[in-house]
Coordinates of C-alpha atoms in Angstrom, one line a residue:
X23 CA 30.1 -20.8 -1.1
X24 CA 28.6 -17.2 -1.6
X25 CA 29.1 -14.1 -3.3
X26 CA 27.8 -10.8 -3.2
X27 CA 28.3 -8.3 -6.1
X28 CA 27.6 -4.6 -5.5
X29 CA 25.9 -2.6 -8.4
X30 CA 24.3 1.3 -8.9
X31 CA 27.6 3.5 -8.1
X32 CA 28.0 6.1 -10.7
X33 CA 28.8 10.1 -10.9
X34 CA 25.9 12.0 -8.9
X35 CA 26.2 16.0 -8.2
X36 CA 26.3 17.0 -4.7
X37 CA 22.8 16.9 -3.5
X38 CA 21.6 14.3 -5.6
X39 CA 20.1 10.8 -4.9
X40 CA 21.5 7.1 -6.0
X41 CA 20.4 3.6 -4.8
X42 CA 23.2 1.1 -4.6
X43 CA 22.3 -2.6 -4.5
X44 CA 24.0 -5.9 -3.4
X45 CA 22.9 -9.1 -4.9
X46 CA 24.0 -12.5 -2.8
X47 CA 24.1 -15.7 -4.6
X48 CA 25.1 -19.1 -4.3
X49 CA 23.6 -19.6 -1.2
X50 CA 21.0 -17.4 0.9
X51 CA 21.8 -15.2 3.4
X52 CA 18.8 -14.6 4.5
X53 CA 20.1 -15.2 7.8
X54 CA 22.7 -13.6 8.1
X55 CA 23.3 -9.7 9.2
X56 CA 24.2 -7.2 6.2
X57 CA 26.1 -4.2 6.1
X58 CA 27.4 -1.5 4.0
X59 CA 30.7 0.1 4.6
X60 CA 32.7 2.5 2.4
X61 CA 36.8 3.7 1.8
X62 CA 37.6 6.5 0.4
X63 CA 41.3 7.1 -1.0
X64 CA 43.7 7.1 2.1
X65 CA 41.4 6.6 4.8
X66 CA 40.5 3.6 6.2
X67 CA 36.9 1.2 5.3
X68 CA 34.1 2.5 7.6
X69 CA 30.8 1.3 8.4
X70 CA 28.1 3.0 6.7
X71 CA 25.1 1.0 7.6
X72 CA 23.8 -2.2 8.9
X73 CA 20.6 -4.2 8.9
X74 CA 19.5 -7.3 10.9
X75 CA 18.6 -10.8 9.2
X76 CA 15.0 -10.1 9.3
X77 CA 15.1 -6.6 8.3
X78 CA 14.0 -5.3 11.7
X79 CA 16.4 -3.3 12.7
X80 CA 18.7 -0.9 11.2
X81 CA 21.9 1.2 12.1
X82 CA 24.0 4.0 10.8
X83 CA 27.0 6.0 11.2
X84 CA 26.1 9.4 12.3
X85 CA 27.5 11.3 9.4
X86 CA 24.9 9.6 7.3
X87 CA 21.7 9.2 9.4
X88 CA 18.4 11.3 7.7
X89 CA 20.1 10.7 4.5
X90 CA 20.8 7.1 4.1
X91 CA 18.3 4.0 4.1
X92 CA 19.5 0.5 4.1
X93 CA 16.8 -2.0 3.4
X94 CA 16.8 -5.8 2.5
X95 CA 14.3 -8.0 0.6
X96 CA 14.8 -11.9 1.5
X97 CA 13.2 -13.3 -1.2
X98 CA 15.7 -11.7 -3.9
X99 CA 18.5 -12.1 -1.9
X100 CA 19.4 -8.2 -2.2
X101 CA 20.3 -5.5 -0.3
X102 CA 19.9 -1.6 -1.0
X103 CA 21.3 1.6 0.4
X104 CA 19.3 4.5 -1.0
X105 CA 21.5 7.7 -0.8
X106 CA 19.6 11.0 -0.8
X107 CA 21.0 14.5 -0.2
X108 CA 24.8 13.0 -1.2
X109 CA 27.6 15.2 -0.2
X110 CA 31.1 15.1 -2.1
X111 CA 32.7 13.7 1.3
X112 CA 30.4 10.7 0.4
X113 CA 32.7 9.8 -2.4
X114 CA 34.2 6.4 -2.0
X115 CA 34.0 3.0 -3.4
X116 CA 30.9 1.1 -1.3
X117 CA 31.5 -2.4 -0.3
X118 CA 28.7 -4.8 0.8
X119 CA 29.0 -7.0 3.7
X120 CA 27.3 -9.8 5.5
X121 CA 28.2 -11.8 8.5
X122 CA 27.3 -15.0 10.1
X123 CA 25.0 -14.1 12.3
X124 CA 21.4 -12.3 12.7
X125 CA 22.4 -9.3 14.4
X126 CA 25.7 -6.7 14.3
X127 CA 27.4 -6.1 17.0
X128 CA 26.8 -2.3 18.2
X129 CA 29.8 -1.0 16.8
X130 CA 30.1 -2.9 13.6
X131 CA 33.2 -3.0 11.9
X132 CA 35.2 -4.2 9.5
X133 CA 37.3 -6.7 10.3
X134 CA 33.7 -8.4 12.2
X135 CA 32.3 -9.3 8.6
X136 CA 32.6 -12.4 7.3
X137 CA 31.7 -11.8 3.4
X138 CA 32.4 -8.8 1.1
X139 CA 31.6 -7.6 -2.5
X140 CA 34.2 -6.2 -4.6
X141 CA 33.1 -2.5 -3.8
X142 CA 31.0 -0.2 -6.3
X143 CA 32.0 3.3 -7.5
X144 CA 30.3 6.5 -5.5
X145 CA 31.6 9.5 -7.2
X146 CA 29.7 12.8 -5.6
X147 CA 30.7 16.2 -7.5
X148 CA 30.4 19.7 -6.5

């Protein structure tokens, strides 16, 4: 019960701008903590960004912080991550995450999620 399906990757030049979105259905998850984590080829998924239930608080990795925003509206069941100033080491398919509770822990990570997308495309050229 639940699915979330990732859309908006595509080929951006470095210094560009894309908004990626995740769209939850068969049940809400409104209530539940979202994030947005990303793996590039070789390395390992890591957490990108994260966003309580309500929307009221917000995290991110430091490598992305002044140029990332995660947001989330409720009543579509969607969450964004608008990437601004994107740098080719941004490259990597984007996955979209929620778990079962309101709030991530500090250091979110993988293996702490409880629901994933199948990952959208980021491709970030020189």
């Amino acid at each position: 019960q639940g699915q979330l399906v990732e859309s908006g990757g595509g080929l951006v030049q470095a210094g560009g701008s894309l908004r990626i979105s995740c769209a939850a259905s068969g049940r809400t998850f409104s209530m539940y903590a979202m994030g947005w984590f990303r793996q590039a080829p070789g390395k390992e998924r890591e957490f990108v960004a994260g966003i309580s239930w309500s929307g009221g608080s917000t995290t991110y990795t430091d490598s992305v912080k002044g140029r990332f925003t995660i947001s989330r509206d409720n009543a579509k069941n969607t969450v964004y991550l608008q990437m601004n100033s994107l740098k080719p080491e941004d490259t990597a398919v984007y996955y979209c995450a929620a778990v079962r509770s309101r709030w991530l822990t500090p250091d979110p990570t993988a293996a702490g999620m409880d629901y994933w997308g199948k990952g959208t495309l980021v491709t970030v050229s020189s």
